[in-house]
Coordinates of C-alpha atoms in Angstrom, one line a residue:
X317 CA 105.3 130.3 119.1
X318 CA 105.3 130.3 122.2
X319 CA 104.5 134.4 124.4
X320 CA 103.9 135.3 128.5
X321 CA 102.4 137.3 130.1
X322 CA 104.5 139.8 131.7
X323 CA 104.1 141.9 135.2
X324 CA 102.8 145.1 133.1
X325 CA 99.2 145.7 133.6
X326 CA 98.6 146.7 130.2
X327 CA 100.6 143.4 128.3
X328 CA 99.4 143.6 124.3
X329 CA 100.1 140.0 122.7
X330 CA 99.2 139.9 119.0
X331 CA 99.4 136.2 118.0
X332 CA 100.4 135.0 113.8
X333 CA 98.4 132.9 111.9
X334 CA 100.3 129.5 113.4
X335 CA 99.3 127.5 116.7
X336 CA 100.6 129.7 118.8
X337 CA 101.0 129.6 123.2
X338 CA 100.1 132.0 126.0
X339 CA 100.8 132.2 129.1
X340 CA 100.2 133.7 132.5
X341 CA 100.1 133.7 136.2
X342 CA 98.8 135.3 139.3
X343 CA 101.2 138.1 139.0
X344 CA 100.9 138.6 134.8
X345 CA 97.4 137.7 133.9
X346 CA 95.4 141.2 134.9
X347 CA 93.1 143.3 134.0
X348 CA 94.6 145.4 131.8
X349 CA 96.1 142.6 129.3
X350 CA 94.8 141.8 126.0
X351 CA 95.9 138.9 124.1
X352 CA 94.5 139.7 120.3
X353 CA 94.5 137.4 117.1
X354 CA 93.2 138.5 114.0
X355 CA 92.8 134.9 112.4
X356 CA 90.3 132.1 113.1
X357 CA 91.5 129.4 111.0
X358 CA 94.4 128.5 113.5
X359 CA 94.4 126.6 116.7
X360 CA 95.8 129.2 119.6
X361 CA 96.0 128.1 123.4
X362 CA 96.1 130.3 126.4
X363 CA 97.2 128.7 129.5
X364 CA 96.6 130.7 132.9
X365 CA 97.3 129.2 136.0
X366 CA 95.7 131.6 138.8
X367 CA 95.0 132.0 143.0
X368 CA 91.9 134.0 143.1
X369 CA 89.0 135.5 141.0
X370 CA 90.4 136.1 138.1
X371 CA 90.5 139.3 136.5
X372 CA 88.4 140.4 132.9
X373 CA 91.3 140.1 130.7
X374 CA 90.7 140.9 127.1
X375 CA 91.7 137.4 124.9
X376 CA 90.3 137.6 121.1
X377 CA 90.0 134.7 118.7
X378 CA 92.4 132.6 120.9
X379 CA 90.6 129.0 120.7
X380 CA 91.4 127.6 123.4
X381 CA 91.9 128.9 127.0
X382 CA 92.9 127.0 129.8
X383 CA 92.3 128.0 133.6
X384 CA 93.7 126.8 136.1
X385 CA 92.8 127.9 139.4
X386 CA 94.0 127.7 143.3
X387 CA 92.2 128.6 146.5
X388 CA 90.4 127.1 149.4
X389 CA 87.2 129.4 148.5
X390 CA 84.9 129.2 145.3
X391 CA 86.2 131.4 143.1
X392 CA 85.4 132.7 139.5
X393 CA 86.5 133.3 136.3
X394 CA 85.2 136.3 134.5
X395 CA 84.5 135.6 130.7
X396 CA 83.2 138.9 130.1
X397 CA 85.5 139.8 127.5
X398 CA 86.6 136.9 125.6
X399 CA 85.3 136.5 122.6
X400 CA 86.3 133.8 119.5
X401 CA 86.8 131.3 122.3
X402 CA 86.2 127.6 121.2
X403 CA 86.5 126.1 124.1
X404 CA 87.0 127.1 127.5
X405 CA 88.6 124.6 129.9
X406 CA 88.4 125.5 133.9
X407 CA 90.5 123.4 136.2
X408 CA 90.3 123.7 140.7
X409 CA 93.4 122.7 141.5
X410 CA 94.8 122.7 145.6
X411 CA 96.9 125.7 147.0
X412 CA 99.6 126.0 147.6
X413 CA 100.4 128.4 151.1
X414 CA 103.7 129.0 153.1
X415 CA 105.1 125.8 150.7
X416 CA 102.5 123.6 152.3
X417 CA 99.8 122.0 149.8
X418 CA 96.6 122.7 150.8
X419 CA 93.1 121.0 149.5
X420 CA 91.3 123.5 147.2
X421 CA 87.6 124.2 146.5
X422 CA 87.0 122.1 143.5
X423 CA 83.6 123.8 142.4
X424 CA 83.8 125.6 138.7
X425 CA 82.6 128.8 138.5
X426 CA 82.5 131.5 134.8
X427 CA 80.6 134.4 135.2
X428 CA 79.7 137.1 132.6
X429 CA 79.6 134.3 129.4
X430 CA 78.4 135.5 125.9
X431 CA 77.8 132.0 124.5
X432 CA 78.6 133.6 120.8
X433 CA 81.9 134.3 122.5
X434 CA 82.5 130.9 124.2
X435 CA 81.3 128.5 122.4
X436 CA 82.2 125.8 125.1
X437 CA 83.3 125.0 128.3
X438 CA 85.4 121.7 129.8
X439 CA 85.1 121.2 133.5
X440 CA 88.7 119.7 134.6
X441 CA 89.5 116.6 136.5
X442 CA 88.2 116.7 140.2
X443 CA 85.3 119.2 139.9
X444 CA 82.1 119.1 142.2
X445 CA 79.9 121.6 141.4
X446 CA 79.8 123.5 138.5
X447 CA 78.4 126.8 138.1
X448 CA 78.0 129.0 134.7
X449 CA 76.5 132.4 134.2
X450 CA 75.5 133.6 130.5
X451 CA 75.0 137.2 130.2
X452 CA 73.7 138.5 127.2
X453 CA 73.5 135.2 124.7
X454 CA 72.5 131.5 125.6
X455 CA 73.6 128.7 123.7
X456 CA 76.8 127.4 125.5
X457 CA 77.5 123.6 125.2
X458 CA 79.1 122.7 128.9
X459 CA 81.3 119.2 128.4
X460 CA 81.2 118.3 132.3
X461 CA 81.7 114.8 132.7
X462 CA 83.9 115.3 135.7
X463 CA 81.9 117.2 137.5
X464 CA 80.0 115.0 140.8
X465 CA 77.8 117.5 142.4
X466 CA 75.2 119.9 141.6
X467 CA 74.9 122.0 138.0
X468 CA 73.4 125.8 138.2
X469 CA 73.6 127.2 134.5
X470 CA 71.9 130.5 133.7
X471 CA 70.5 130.3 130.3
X472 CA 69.8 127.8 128.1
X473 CA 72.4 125.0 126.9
X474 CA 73.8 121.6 126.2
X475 CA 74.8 120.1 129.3
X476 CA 76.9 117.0 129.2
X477 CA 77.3 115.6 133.3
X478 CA 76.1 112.2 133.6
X479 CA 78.2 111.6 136.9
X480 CA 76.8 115.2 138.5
X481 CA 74.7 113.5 141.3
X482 CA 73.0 116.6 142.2
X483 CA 70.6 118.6 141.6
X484 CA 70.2 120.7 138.2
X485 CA 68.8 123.9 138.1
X486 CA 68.7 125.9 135.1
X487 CA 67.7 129.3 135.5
X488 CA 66.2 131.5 132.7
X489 CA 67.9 134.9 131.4
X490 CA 64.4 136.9 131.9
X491 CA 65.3 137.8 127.7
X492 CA 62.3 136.7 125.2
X493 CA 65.0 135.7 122.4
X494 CA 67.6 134.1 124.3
X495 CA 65.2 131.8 126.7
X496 CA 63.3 130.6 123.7
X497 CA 66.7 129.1 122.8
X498 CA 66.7 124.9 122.7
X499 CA 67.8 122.9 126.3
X500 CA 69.6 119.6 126.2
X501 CA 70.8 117.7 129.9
X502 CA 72.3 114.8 129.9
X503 CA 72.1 114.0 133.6
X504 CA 72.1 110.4 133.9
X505 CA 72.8 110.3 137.9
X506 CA 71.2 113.6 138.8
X507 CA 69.0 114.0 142.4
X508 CA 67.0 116.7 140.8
X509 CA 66.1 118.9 137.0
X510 CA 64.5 121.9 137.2
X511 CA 64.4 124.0 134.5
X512 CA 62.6 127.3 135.1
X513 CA 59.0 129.1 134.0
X514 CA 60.4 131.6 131.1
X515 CA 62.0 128.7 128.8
X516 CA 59.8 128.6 125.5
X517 CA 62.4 126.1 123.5
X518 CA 62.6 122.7 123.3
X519 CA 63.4 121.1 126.3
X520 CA 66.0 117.5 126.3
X521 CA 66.3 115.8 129.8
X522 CA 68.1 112.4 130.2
X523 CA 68.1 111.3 133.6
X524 CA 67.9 107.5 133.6
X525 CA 69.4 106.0 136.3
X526 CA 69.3 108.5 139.1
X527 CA 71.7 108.9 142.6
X528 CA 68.5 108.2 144.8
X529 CA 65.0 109.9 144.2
X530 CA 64.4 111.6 140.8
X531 CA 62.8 114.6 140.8
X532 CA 62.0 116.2 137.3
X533 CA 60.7 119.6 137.0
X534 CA 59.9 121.2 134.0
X535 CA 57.7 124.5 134.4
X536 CA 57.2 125.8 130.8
X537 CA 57.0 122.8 128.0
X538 CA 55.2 125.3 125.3
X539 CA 58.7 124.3 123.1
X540 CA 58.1 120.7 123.0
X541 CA 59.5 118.5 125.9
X542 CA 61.3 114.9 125.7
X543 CA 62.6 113.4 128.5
X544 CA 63.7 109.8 130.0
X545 CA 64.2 109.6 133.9
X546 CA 63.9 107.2 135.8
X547 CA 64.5 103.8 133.7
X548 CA 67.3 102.3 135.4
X549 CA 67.2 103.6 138.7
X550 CA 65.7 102.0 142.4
X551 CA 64.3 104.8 144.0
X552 CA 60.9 106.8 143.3
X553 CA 60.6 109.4 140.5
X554 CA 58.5 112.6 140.0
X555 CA 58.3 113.9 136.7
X556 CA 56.8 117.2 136.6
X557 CA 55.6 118.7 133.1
X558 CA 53.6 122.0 133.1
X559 CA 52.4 124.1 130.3
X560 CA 52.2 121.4 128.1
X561 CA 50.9 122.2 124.6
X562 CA 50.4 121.1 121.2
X563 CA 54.2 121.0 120.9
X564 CA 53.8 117.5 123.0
X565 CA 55.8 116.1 126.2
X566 CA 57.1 112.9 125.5
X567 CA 58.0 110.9 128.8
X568 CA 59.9 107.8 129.2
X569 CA 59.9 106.1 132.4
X570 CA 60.8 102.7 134.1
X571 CA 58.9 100.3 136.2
X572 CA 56.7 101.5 138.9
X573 CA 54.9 99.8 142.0
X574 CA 51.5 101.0 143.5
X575 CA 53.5 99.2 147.0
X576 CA 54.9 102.7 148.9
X577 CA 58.4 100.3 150.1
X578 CA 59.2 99.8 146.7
X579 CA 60.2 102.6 143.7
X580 CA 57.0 104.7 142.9
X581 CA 56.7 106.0 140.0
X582 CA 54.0 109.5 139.6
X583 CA 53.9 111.5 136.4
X584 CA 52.0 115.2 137.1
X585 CA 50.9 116.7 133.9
X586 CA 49.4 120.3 133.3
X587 CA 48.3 121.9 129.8
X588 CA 47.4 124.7 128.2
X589 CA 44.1 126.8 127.5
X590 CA 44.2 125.4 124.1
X591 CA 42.8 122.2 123.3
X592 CA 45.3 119.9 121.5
X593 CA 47.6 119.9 124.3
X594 CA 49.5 116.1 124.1
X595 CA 51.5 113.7 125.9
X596 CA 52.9 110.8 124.7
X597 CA 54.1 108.5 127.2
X598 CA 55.8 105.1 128.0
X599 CA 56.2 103.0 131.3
X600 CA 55.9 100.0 132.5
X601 CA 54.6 98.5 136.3
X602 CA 52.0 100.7 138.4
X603 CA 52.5 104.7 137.8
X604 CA 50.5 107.6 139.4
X605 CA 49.0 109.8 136.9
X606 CA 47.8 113.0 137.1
X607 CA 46.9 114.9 134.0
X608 CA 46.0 118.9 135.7
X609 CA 48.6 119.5 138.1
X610 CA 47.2 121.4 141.0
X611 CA 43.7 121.7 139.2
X612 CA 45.3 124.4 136.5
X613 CA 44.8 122.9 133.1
X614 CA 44.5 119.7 131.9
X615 CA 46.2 118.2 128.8
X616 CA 43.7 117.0 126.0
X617 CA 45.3 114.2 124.3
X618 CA 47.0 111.4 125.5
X619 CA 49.1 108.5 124.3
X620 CA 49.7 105.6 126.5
X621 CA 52.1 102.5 125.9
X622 CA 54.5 100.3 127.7
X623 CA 58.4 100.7 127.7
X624 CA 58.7 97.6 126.4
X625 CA 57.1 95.0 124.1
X626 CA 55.2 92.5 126.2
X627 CA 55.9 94.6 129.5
X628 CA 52.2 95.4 131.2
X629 CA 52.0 99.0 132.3
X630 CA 48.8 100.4 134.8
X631 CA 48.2 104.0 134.6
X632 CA 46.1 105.1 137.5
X633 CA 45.0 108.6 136.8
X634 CA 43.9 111.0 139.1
X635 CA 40.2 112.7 138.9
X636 CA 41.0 115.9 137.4
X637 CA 39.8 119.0 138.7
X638 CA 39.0 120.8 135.5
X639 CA 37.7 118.2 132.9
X640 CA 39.1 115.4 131.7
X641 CA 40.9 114.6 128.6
X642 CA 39.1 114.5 125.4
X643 CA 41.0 111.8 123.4
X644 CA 43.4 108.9 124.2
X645 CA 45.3 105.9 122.5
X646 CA 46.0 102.7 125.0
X647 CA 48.2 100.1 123.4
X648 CA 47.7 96.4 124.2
X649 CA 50.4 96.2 127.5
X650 CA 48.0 99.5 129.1
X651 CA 45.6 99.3 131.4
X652 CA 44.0 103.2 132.2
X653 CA 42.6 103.0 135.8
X654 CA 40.4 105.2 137.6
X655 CA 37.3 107.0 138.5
X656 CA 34.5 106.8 135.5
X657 CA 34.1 110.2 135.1
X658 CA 37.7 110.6 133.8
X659 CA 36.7 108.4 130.7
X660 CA 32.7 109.3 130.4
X661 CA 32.3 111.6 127.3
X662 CA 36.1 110.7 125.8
X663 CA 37.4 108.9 123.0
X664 CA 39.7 106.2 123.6
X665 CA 40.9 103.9 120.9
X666 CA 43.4 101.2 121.1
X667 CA 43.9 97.1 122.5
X668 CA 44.3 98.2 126.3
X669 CA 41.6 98.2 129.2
X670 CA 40.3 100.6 130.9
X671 CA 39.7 99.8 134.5
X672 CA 36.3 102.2 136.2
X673 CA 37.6 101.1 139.8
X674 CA 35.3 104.2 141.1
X675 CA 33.0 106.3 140.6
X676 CA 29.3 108.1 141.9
X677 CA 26.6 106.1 140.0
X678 CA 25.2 107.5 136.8
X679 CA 24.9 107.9 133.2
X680 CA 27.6 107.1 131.7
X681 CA 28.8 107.5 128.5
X682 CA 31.5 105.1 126.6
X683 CA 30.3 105.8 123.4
X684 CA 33.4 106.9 121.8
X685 CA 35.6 103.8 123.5
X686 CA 36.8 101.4 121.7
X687 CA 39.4 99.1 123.3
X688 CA 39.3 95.5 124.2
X689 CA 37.8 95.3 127.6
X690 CA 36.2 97.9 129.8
X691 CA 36.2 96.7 133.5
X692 CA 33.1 98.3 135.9
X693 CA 34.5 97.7 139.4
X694 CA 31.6 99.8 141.2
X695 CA 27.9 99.7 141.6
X696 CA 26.1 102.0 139.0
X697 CA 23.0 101.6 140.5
X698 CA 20.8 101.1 136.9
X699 CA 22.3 104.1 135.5
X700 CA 22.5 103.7 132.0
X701 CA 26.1 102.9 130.5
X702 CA 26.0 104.3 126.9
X703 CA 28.3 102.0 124.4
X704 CA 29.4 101.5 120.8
X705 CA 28.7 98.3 119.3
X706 CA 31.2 95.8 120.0
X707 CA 31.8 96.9 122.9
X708 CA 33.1 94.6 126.4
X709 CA 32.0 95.1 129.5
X710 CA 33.4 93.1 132.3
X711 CA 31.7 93.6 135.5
X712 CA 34.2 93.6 138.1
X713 CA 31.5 94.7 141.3
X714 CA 28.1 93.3 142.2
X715 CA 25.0 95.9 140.2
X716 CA 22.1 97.0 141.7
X717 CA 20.6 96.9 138.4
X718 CA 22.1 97.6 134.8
X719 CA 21.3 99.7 131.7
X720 CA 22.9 99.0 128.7
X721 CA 22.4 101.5 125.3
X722 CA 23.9 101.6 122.3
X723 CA 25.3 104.6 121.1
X724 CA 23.7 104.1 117.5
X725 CA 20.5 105.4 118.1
X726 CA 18.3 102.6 118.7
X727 CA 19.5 100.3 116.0
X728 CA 21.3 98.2 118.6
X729 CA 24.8 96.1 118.6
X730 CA 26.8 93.6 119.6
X731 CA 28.2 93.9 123.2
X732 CA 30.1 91.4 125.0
X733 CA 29.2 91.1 128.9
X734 CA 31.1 89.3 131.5
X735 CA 29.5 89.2 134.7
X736 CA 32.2 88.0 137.4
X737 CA 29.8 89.1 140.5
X738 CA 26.3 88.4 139.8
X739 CA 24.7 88.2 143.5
X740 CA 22.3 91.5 143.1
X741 CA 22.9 92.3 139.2
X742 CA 19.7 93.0 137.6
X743 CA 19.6 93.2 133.9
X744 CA 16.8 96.3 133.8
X745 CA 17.0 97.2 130.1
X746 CA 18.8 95.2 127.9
X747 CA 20.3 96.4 124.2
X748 CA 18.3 96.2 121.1
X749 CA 20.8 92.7 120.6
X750 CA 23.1 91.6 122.6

């Protein structure tokens, strides 16, 4: 059956059990009207074709409603009191003024959303940016495949919009229940993610072949974070992950270069107070790693691999500014660069290097490593290098000196030694066996 809207402000519409039709205009659809159906089990449609803001109509249990609306401005669509929606479609179409067409704003806008009253909404054909505002309950799933610019959602959702080239922001409700609430974007060509401090759920973020730089920004990962940016596309990537915890980020990335022309790849990190804080992650090339963004908190535990079998991967990690890590696992394609005192004291475990290309001579302490090679590419100056049996060292700068222990308390080892720089290396005090 088939019902419109009329000119009275106050229209009642009480739909049957079948598929019934609605419809309305710029002179029927108002405030006043309600559009009411008591059964869930059908499949009702409300179509609405509108010029301005629309007004807060009251439309119950009809499934799906269709908007489409005119007008050169951005303009919104007030969801506040539809309820029993399954899916909420919102189309920019031109206007149409003195009989001459003229090109409309094409950005989608819904305001006032309970996503337990909507449970979806479709951007039409031609949309740039999208825009949705949840009030009350988070949750909604937005299907906006058509949509080319940027995404601002309030709230935490399921956001489809791989040809968005933008940036996503995703803002949080400021309500403990609703922002602990899971996030899933699939943003394959976005500029930019951002998803804001208050989020406590899970966090999903797809980005893989980005519209130019990829930026990634994810302030609160306490929920659990996975995300893959940055695979496919030719420009450099940021991947920002703070609060991480024991929930774990996982981070999936593409090829890096350490050459500032070509696409740079830098992953900033930041934990918790806690101490089981983890990242799992998986690249391949030269990437930038920094595991206490801005000297906060570092993360405790990391797991290190390439993206792909075969495919060598060089993590150079920043010094961090309030203690290293305390445990990491290198597979056989890493190689985990930087200055000794990020590794002295840790446990490291795996087939990968690790590369000391710096670092203030001193005692060092390598104990707890065990992975196929340890490179020393500065002077230690006789400091004694504390190591497990079966340890390699492969001296990669001249030493003034060097002292080798074992870890095992005097009962000495095995230890493999290559010296690739021997003009001022002095052996002082060699291992119990060597």
């Amino acid at each position: 059956m088939e019902r419109p809207l009329t000119t009275s402000t106050t229209d009642l519409i009480i739909t049957t059990n079948m598929d019934d039709t609605v419809t309305g205009t710029a002179t029927t659809y108002q405030a006043g009207d309600r559009v009411l159906d008591s059964y869930t089990t059908d499949n009702d449609t409300m179509n609405v074709e509108y010029n301005a803001a629309t007004p807060a109509a009251t439309i119950t249990n009809i499934e799906n409603v269709n908007m489409s609306v005119s007008n050169v401005a951005v303009v919104a669509v007030d969801a506040t009191n539809f309820s029993g929606v399954k899916n909420l479609t919102v189309t920019r179409t031109d206007a149409v003024i003195g009989g001459s067409t003229i090109v409309g704003n094409k950005a989608v806008d819904v305001n006032a959303l309970n996503a337990d009253n909507v449970l979806k909404v479709t951007t039409g054909a031609g949309t740039t940016n999208v825009d949705i505002d949840q009030d009350t309950k988070a949750g909604v799933t937005i299907e906006a495949a058509t949509a080319t610019g940027t995404m601002t959602v309030e709230g935490a959702a399921t956001i489809n919009a791989d040809n968005a080239t933008g940036a996503f922001d995703i803002n949080d409700m400021n309500d403990t229940t609703e922002d602990a609430k899971a996030i899933t974007i699939n943003a394959a060509k976005a500029a930019s993610v951002d998803t804001d401090l208050l989020f406590t759920g899970a966090i999903t973020i797809n980005a893989a072949a980005a519209n130019g730089a990829t930026a990634i920004n994810v302030q609160n990962a306490v929920g659990g974070v996975t995300i893959v940016a940055g695979t496919t596309s030719t420009a450099d990537t940021t991947i920002t992950v703070d609060n991480i915890d024991a929930s774990g980020a996982s981070i999936t990335t593409g090829t890096g270069s350490s050459t500032s022309t070509d696409k740079e790849i830098s992953i900033v990190l930041d934990g918790t107070t806690g101490t089981t804080d983890a990242a799992t992650i998986a690249a391949a090339g030269y990437i930038s790693l920094d595991i206490d963004h801005a000297a906060a908190q570092n993360v405790d535990v990391l797991t290190l691999s390439s993206n792909a079998a075969g495919t060598a991967v060089t993590y150079a990690i920043a010094t961090p500014g309030t203690g290293t890590f305390t445990s990491a696992t290198i597979t056989s394609d890493v190689t985990l660069q930087g200055n000794e005192s990020v590794f002295s004291g840790t446990t490291i475990t795996g087939d990968g290097v690790i590369n000391m290309n710096a670092g203030t001579a001193g005692t060092i302490d390598l104990s707890k490593v065990a992975v196929s090679n340890v490179k020393v590419g500065f002077d230690n100056t006789a400091n004694v290098i504390t190591v497990a049996s079966g340890a390699k060292l492969d001296l990669m700068s001249d030493q003034t000196g060097l002292d080798i222990d074992f870890s095992n308390s005097g009962a000495g080892g095995v230890l493999t030694l290559v010296a690739r720089v021997l003009k001022d290396t002095h052996f002082v005090k060699p291992a119990t066996s060597v």
